[in-house]
Coordinates of C-alpha atoms and ligand atoms in Angstrom, one line a residue:
Chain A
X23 CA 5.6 35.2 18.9
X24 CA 3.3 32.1 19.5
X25 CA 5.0 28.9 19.0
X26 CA 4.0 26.8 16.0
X27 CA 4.6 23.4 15.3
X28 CA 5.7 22.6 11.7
X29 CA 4.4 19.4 11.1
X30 CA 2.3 18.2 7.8
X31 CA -0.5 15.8 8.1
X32 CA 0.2 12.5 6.6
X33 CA -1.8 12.2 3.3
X34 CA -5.0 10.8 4.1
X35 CA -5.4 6.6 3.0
X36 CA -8.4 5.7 0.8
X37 CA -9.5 2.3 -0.3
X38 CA -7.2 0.6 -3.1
X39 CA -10.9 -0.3 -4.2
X40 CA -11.6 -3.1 -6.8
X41 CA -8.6 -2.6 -9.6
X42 CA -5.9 -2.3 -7.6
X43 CA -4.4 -4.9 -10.2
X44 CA -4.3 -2.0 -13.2
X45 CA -1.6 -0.3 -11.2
X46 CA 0.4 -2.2 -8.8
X47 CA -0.1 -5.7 -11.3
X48 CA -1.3 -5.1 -15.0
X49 CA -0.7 -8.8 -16.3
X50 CA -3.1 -9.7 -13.3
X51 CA -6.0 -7.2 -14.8
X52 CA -5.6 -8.8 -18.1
X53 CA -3.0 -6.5 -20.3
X54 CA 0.6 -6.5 -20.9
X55 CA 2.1 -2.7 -20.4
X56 CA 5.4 -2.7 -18.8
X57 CA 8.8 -4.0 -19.4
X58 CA 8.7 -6.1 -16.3
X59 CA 6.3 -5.8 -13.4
X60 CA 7.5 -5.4 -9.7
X61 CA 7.3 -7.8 -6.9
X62 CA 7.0 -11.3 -8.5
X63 CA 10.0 -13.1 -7.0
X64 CA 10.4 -12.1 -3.3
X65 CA 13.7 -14.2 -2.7
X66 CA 15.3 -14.3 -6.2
X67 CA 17.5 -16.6 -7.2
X68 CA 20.4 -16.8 -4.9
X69 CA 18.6 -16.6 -1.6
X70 CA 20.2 -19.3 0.8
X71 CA 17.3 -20.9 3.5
X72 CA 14.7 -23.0 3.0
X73 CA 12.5 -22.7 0.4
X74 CA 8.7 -22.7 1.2
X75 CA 5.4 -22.0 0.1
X76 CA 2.9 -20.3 1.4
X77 CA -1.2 -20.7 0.8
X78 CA -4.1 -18.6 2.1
X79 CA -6.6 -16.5 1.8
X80 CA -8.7 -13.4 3.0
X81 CA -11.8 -14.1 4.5
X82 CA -14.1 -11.4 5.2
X83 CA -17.3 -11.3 7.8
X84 CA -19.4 -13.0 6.1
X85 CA -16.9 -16.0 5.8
X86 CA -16.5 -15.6 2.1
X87 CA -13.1 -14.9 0.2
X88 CA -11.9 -11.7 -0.6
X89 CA -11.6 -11.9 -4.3
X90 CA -10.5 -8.6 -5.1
X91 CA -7.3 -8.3 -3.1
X92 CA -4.0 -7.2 -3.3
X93 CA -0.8 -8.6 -0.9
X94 CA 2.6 -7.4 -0.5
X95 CA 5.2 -9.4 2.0
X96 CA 8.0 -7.8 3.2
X97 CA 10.8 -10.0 4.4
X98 CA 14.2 -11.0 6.1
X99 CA 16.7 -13.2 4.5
X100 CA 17.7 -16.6 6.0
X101 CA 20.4 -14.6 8.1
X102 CA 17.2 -12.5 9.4
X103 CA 18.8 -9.1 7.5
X104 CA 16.6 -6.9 5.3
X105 CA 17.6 -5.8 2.3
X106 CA 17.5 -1.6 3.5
X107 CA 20.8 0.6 3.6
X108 CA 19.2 0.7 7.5
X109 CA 19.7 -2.4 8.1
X110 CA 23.3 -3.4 8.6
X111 CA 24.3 -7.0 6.9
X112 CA 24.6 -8.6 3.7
X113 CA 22.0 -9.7 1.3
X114 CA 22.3 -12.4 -1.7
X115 CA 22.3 -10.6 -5.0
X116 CA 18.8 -10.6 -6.2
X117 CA 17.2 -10.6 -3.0
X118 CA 14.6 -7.9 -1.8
X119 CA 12.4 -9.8 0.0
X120 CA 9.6 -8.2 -1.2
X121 CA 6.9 -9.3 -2.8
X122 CA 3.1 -9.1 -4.6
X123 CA 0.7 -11.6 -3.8
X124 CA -2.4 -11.8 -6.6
X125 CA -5.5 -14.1 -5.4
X126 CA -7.2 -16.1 -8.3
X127 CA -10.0 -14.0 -9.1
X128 CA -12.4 -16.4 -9.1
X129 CA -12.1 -18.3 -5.6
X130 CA -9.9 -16.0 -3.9
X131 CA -7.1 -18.4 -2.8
X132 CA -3.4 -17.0 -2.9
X133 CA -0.1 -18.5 -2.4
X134 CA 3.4 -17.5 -2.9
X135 CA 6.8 -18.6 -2.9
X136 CA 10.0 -17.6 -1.1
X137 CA 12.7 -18.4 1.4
X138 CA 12.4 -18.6 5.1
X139 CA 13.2 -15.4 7.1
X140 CA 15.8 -16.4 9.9
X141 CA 15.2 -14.2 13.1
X142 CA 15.6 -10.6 13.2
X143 CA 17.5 -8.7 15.5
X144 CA 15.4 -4.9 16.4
X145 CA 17.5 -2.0 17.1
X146 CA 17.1 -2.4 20.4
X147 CA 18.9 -5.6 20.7
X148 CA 15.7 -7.7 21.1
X149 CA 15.2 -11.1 18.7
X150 CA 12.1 -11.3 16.7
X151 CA 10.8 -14.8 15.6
X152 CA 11.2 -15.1 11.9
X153 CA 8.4 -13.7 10.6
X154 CA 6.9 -12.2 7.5
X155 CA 5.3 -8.7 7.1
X156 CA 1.7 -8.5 5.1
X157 CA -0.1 -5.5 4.4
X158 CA -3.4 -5.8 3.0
X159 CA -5.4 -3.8 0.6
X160 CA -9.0 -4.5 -1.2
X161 CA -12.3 -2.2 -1.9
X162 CA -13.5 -2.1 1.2
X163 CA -10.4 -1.7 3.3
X164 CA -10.1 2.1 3.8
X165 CA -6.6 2.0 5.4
X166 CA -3.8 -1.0 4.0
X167 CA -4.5 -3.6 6.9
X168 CA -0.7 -4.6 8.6
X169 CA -0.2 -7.7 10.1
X170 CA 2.7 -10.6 10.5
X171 CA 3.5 -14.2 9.5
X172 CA 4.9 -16.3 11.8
X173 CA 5.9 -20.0 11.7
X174 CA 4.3 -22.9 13.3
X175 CA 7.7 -24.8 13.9
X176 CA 9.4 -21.9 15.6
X177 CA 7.0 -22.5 18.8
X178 CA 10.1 -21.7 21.0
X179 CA 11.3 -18.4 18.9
X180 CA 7.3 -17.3 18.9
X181 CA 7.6 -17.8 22.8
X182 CA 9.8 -15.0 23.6
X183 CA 8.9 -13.4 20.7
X184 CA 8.2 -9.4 21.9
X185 CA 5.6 -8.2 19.2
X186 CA 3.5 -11.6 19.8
X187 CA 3.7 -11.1 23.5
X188 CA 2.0 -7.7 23.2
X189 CA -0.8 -9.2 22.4
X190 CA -2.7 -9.2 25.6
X191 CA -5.0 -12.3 25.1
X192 CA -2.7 -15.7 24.1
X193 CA -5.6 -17.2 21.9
X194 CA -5.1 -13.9 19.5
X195 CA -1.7 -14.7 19.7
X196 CA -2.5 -18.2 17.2
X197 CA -4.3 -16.0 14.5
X198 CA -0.7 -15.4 13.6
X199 CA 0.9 -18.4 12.9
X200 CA 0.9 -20.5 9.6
X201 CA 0.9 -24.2 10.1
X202 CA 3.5 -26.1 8.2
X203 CA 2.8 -29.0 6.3
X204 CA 5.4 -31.4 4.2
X205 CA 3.9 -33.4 2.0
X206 CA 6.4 -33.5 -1.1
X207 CA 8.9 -31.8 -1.6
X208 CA 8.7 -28.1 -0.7
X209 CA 7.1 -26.7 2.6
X210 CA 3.8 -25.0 2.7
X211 CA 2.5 -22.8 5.5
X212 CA -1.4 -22.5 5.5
X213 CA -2.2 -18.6 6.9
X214 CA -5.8 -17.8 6.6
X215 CA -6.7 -14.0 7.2
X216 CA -10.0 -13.5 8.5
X217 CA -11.2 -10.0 8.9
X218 CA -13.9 -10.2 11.6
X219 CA -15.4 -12.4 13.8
X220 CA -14.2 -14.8 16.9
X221 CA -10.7 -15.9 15.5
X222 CA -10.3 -12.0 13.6
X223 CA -6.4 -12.0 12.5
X224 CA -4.6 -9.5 14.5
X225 CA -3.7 -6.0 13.0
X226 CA -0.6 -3.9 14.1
X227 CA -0.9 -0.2 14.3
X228 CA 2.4 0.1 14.1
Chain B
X9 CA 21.4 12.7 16.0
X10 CA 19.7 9.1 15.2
X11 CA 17.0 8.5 13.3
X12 CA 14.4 6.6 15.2
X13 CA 10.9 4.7 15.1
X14 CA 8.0 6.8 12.8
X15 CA 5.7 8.6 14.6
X16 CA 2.5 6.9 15.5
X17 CA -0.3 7.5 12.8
X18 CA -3.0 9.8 13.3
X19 CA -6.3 7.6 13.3
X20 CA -8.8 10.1 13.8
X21 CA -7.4 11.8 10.6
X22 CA -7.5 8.8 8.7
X23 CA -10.5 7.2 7.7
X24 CA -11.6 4.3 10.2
X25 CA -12.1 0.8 8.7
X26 CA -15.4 0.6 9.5
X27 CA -17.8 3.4 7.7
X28 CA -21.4 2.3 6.7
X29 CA -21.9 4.7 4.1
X30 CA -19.5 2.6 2.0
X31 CA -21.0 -0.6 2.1
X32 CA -18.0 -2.8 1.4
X33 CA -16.1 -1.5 4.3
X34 CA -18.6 -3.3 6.9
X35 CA -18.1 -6.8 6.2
X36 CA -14.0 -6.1 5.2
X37 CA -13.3 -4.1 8.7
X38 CA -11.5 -5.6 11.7
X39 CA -13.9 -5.2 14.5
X40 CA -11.4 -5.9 17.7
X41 CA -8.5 -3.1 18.4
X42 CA -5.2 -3.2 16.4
X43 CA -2.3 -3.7 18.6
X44 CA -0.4 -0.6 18.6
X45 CA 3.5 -0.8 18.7
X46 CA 6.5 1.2 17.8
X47 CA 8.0 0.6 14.5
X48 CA 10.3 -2.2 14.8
X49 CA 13.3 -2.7 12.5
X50 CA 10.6 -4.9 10.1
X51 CA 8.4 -1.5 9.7
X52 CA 11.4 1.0 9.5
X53 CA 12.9 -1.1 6.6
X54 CA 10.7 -1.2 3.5
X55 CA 11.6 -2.5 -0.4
X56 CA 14.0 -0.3 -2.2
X57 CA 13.7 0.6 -5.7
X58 CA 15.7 1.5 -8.8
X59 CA 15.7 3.3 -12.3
X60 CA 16.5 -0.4 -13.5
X61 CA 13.4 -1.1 -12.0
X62 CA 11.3 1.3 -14.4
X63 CA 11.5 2.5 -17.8
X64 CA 11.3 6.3 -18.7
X65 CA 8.1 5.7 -20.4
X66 CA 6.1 4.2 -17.7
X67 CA 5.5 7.8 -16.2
X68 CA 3.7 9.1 -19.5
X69 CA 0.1 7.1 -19.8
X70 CA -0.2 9.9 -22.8
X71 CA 1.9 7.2 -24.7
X72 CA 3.0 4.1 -22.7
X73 CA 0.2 2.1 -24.5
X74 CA -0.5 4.0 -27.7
X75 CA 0.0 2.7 -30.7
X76 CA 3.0 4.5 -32.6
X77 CA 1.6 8.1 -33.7
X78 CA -1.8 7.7 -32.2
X79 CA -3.2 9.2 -28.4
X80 CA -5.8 8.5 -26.0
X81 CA -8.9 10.3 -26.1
X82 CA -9.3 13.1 -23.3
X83 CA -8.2 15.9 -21.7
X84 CA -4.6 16.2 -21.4
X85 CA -2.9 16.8 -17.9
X86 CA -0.1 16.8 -16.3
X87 CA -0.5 15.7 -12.4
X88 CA 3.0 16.5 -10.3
X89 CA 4.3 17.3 -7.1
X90 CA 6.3 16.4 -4.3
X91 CA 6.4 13.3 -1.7
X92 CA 7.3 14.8 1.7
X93 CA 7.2 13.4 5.2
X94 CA 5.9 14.9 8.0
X95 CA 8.7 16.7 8.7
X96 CA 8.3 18.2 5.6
X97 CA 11.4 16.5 4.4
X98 CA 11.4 15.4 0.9
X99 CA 11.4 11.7 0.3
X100 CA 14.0 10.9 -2.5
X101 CA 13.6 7.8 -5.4
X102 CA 10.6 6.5 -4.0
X103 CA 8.2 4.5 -6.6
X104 CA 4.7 5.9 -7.2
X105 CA 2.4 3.9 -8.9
X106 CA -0.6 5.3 -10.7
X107 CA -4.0 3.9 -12.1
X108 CA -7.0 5.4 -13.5
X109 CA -10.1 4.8 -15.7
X110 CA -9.6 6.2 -18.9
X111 CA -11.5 9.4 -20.1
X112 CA -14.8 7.8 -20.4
X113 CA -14.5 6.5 -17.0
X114 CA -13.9 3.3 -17.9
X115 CA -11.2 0.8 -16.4
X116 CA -8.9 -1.7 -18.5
X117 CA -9.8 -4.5 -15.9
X118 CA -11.2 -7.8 -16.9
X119 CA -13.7 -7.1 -14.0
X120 CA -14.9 -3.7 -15.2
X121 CA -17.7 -4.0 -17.2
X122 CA -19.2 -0.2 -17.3
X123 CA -21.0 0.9 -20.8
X124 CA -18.4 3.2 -21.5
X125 CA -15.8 1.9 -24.3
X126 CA -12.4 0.3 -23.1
X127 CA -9.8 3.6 -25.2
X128 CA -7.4 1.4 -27.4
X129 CA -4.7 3.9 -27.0
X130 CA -4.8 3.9 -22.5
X131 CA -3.4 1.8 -20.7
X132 CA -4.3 3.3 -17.4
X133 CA -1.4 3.0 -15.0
X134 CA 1.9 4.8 -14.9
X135 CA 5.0 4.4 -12.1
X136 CA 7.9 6.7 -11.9
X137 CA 10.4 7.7 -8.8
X138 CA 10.9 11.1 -7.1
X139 CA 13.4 12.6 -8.1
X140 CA 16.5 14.0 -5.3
X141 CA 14.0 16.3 -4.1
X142 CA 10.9 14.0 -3.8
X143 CA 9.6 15.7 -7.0
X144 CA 7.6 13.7 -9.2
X145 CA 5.4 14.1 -12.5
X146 CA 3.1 12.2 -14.5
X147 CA 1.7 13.1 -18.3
X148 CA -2.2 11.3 -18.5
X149 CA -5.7 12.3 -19.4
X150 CA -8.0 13.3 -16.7
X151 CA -10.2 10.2 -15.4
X152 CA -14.0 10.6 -16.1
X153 CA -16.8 9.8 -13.4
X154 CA -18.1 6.2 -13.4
X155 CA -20.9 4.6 -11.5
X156 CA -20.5 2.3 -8.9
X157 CA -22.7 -0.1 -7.2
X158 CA -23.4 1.1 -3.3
X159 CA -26.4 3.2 -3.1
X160 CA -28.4 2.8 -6.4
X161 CA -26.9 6.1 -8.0
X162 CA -23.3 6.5 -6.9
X163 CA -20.7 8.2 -8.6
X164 CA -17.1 8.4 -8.5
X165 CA -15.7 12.3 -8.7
X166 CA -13.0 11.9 -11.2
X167 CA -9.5 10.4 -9.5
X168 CA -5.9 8.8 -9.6
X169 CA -4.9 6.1 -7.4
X170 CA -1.6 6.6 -6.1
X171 CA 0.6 4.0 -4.5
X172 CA 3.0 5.1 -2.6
X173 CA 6.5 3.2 -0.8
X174 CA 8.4 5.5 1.1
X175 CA 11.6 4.4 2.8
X176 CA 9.9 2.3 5.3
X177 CA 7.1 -0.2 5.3
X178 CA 5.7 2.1 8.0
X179 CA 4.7 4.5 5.4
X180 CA 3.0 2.5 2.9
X181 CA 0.5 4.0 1.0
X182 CA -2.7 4.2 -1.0
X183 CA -4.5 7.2 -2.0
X184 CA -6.9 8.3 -4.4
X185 CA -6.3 12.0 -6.2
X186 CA -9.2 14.4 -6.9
X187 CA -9.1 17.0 -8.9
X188 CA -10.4 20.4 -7.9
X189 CA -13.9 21.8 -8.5
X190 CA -15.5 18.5 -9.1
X191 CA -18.9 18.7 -7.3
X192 CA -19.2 14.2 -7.1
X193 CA -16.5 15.2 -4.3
X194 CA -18.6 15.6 -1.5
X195 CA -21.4 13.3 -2.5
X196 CA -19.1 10.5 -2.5
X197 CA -19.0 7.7 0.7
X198 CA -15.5 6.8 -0.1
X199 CA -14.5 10.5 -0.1
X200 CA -16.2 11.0 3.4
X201 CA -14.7 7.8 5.0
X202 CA -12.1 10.5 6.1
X203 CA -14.0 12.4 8.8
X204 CA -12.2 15.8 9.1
X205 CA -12.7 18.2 6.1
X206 CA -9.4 19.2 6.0
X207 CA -8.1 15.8 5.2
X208 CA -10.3 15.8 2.6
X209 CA -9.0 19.0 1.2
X210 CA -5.7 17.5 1.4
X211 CA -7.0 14.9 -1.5
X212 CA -7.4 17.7 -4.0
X213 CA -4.8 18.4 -6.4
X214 CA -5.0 22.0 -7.6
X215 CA -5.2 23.4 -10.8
X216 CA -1.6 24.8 -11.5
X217 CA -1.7 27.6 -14.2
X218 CA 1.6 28.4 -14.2
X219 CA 3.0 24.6 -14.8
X220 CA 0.4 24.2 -17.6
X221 CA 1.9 24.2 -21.0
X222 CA 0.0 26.7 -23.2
X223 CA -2.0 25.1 -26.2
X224 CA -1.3 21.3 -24.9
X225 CA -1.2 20.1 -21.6
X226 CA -3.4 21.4 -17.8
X227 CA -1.3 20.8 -15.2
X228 CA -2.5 20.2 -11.8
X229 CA -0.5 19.8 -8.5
X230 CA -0.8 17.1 -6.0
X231 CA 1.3 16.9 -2.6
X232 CA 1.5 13.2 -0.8
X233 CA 2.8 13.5 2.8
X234 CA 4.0 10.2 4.3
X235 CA 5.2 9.7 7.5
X236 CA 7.8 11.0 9.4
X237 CA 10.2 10.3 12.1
X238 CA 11.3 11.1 15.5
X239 CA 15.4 12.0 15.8
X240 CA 17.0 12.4 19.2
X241 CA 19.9 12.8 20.8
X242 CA 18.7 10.7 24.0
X243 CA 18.7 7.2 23.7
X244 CA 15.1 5.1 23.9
X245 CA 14.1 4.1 27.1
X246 CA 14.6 0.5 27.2
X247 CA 10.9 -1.2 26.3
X248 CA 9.5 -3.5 29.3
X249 CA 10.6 -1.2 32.2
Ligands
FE2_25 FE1 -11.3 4.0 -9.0

């Protein structure tokens, strides 16, 4: 007998194209269908941490916001634990650290609302920075586009931190960190996502 | 034996981000290499969801925004299925998410503007979770062509888009459904973003006779296959050495 190998192909991406917002967030599209949509509160209400903001947008070649496109952050708690039976540790009730993030339609700018992640610990033993996960979808973007959030005032956690230190060239490195501002009140992080050209975002195949 | 990271995606079976023929993807695609890593514990950890998440209703776009006693136009169809990985394991209450243009081809999207007439009684999205063995179903009408602006006559073959969770962020995903027979298929650029035929083939659900109930309801059948995972019994070797 020849020897086979069982595996299935993974289901082939395609573009979440222009009205991704019918599906994944109705009320954004313009109409009122379910009960309650998913993904609007990322921390909930009992999260301990720091409560931030962040603002940004997706810029594409041409250096003109992508209107059209669709977020979703995936996050540690302030204790750095995600809220997966894989992940061993206590999360506050109501928090899933996930999260949909809608641009206005008209000029493209997004920003959401959630706690700090504290740093993670991989399975391997190794601390991450805190940092939070994006993946990215719009016409135009054939396969969801991953890539990280890190934090401007965690330069000594962003040192050591092993996913940023795999990226080759140090200057890259920068595209992934959101600068903190406090002006009043609560923190905002600025993280501008630009598709192509000389500062292009980094994306994780991962 | 330990689960472990997800295997690495395939990128010459999925499409690349860069494919001229679909004109949005050249100013929207990263031009510079993505760095390639193993999953880490913030990719093998993804949201988790819930029936208290969902209602029972949301799966059946027959009647999830028709007014009481009343249906959308179209032809009525019953898309279903199982989410698998890889290893051809079933992946249990996962959320799919589903939107469409109604019959007509039309979207309910403040930026659609196509001729054809917004349906009174369609919504046009749907969300349900797999069932303990990654089964899934959806009740809807089948999606009619629409034009789109690339070339100066391009038309979408009539699809679903499918969002998809998984159990880990690694295997997020976004999909678009065809339906079998539909000669816009291979004219489409989108479609033929994915270079090898067979992925493509993948992407068309099939008429299933047998499922279809007689004298209401075609039922075609549509397999989504995330990604799976490596489990050993030797531990990793330690990254950096
Ligand atoms: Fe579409």
């Amino acid at each position: 007998m020849r020897q086979t190998l069982d595996y299935l192909k993974e289901t082939p991406s395609q573009t979440a194209g222009p009205y991704v917002h019918i599906g994944l967030a109705p009320g954004a599209a313009g109409f009122d269908i379910y009960a309650q949509e998913l993904g609007h509160d990322i921390a909930g209400p009992n999260a301990k941490g720091e409560r931030i903001r962040v603002e940004g947008g997706v810029i594409d070649g041409m250096g003109s916001p992508i209107k059209d496109v669709l977020l979703e952050a995936w996050q540690a708690n302030a204790d750095g634990i995600y809220a997966h039976p894989e992940h061993l540790g206590e999360v506050e009730d109501g928090f899933r650290g996930w999260g949909r993030v809608i641009p206005d339609f008209e000029t493209g700018n997004w920003t959401f609302e959630t706690v700090k992640p504290g740093a993670v610990t991989d399975l391997n033993g190794r601390q991450m920075a805190p940092h939070i996960s994006l993946w990215i979808v719009a016409r135009g973007i054939n396969v969801g586009l991953q890539t990280r959030l890190y934090f401007s005032d965690e330069a000594a956690a962003n040192a050591t931190d092993p996913v940023l230190n795999l990226i080759e060239w140090e200057r890259r490195r920068a595209t992934l960190i959101a600068e903190r501002t406090d002006s009043d009140g609560t923190p905002v992080y600025r993280f501008d996502i630009k598709l192509q050209g000389e500062d292009e975002t980094v994306f994780f195949d991962i | 034996m330990k689960p472990g990271p997800y295997y690495q995606r395939d990128r010459q079976w999925q499409p690349p981000a860069l494919t001229p023929d679909y004109k949005t993807s050249v100013s929207r695609s990263p031009q510079y290499s993505m760095i390639s890593l193993e999953t880490t514990v913030s990719e093998i950890t993804g949201p988790v969801f819930g029936h208290n998440d969902i209602d029972p209703i949301d799966k059946d776009l027959l009647s999830n925004y028709a007014k009481p006693g009343e249906s959308p136009i179209g032809e009525r169809i019953i898309l279903h299925g199982r989410v698998l990985d890889e290893n051809a394991k079933p992946v249990p209450n996962t959320l799919l998410e589903i939107w469409q243009a109604n019959a007509g081809g039309r979207y309910r999207h403040k930026k659609d503007t196509y001729l054809a007439p917004i349906d009174p009684n369609f919504g046009g999205c749907g969300r349900t979770l797999t069932d303990e063995n990654g089964y899934y179903a959806f009740r809807t009408v089948k999606p009619g062509a629409y034009p789109w602006r690339n070339w100066v006559n391009n038309w979408r073959p009539a699809h679903v888009h499918i969002s998809i969770f998984g159990s880990a962020f690694a295997q997020r995903l976004i999909t678009q459904c065809y339906f079998e027979g539909d000669p816009l298929i291979a004219k489409c650029p989108i479609v033929n973003s994915i270079p090898d035929p067979d992925a493509v083939d993948q992407l068309v659900a099939r008429l299933d006779l047998n499922s279809t109930i007689p004298l209401d309801t075609i039922t075609y059948k549509f397999d989504i296959v995330l990604r799976g995972r490596r489990s050993t019994l030797f531990e990793n070797r330690p990254e950096g050495n």
